[in-house]
């Protein structure tokens, strides 16, 4: 088959493939992206509510954490099924108990999550499937290529020797400079990695196309990835095609505008395309990486061929065993590679909720701001403008009775039926997507329900999410199988990688790429708290076995340490060795003594313990008696001292009272004597005054002047 015929077949297959920019799948993907961002439907009316329900976005954002936890939180995500007894044997250089199958599984995870952006690829892979029906991963091998030149300053002589001896570095130029610390160099170097790497990338759905009748990607008649790449990169990879690539003219193979790209960037005005750059260094072309099944060489055998082309220029055409692409769809449809997405499940409900919400808001607006009827014969234009402005406290001029000129209609309140309808379709959306209020921890009535009931509701809600995870796990099994095939075929030298907390030499040249890869999905509905509780139960049983039977093949100290390490990891601590160290390979528990000797030793120890206990009890009794006697003597002394002190205080108080009583009596006697003296003095003075009065009276009368006893005022003697 010549290249012209092959290009014609490829172009026909690409135009007819599912997910081409004019296909129904492409339109569904564009609509799903618009609904995720809540873009308008296009049927919005002027001066009406334009709100859009975000049910699809909410559902996907609630499902994604469960899927991410399922595939990124576990250290035992990947397991390898051994094909031969040596695959279960101890791997040289690995920690104790780690077999060849364990090391292979750990190395595949290292490539996926460490050599590549594993968490980001898992997120995009899951997100594209949930929203756009199809998630795609590309797993290919990248041969070592030289990087751009870099300038390194302050290089000492020892560093210069290391750069000269390192085969990965090529010194392009060097300058010598004198410094206070000695001789330094300024180097221009280029680094070329010693070996290639498996490259993993999540493919945007608009770049991928699949045959419409494909049941699975590995049996599809045709599938491809189309992406824009710099022409300079393609020429560097295929230098023999440089003249054709530079001299080419567009043959109408430019796909043109793809609405899915605009839907992906709703807030930016972006343009897409190639050949628009005048600068040769930034010129881009559409690179088609296609897989097609056909009898290319005419031998009667239909084979899978991997073809790279730009327009009608074939860059590479080789026969391969499998594709580099892995796909998944969240809701499978039997005998169909592309199933249904969460957006498909919620599309109608989202539209209905949007319409009901808009009508509810419109009705609420009319209820709050009712419509007004105006009799234009009684209201002039100024009054009409005032009514339209609806200013607070505004004046509306009318002619005559304003009640007859202006009339407001009252719109019935429809909030009750509208909210009931929204609640109903909210429940329908939960049934469709598997995302419920209970699983979100947002149900306000959850406090009135039993804990068991809430657990059952959450477990039931996670069943569909767990099914999504199971189909994604099947696709990831194919992805890790592809990684195993790549490293077994292309890694031609050992590589040191830190696995299980220590450095291990990895040499895949002896590995078989037929090993079965298994992804341990687990349950997406089990939280970290539940997992920690389960590990606690396992640890309790292991501790019980170790205490009763000691380390056995069923339960060893390493098993218990692994359980503790898993609990530490689930608690969020990245390095379990900080809390539970690794058990050395050569460590052995102390040998157990002979049972009879142990029994004799136990009896002897028991008798010794009894004798020691009796002696201790006797000593304790003597000490207790001594302490009691000393205590009684001390109490007697303290009692006598207290009584003596009380007697002294009582005598002092009585003496003080006697002194105070004598002082008081003396004071009273003195005061009484003073009062009697004062009274006597007063009496003497009265008598003296009376005598003076009497003498005076006698001198006036010449005789003894006296007053009659029968005077009106009474007797003077009285």
mmCIF file of C-alpha atoms in Angstrom, residues 219-221 292-305 319-320:
data_model
loop_
_atom_site.group_PDB
_atom_site.id
_atom_site.type_symbol
_atom_site.label_atom_id
_atom_site.label_comp_id
_atom_site.label_asym_id
_atom_site.label_seq_id
_atom_site.Cartn_x
_atom_site.Cartn_y
_atom_site.Cartn_z
ATOM 1 C CA UNK A 219 -9.855 -3.725 19.492
ATOM 2 C CA UNK A 220 -10.831 -0.481 17.761
ATOM 3 C CA UNK A 221 -10.342 -0.254 13.989
ATOM 4 C CA UNK A 292 -5.257 1.762 12.473
ATOM 5 C CA UNK A 293 -5.914 -1.901 11.805
ATOM 6 C CA UNK A 294 -5.326 -2.891 8.175
ATOM 7 C CA UNK A 295 -3.370 -5.265 5.928
ATOM 8 C CA UNK A 296 -0.655 -2.798 4.978
ATOM 9 C CA UNK A 297 1.830 -5.228 3.414
ATOM 10 C CA UNK A 298 -0.749 -7.441 1.652
ATOM 11 C CA UNK A 299 0.119 -10.666 3.483
ATOM 12 C CA UNK A 300 -3.481 -11.320 4.475
ATOM 13 C CA UNK A 301 -2.865 -10.466 8.136
ATOM 14 C CA UNK A 302 -4.599 -7.411 9.604
ATOM 15 C CA UNK A 303 -2.152 -5.727 11.943
ATOM 16 C CA UNK A 304 -2.164 -2.703 14.216
ATOM 17 C CA UNK A 305 0.018 0.058 12.824
ATOM 18 C CA UNK A 319 3.582 -2.289 13.318
ATOM 19 C CA UNK A 320 2.909 -2.459 17.068
#
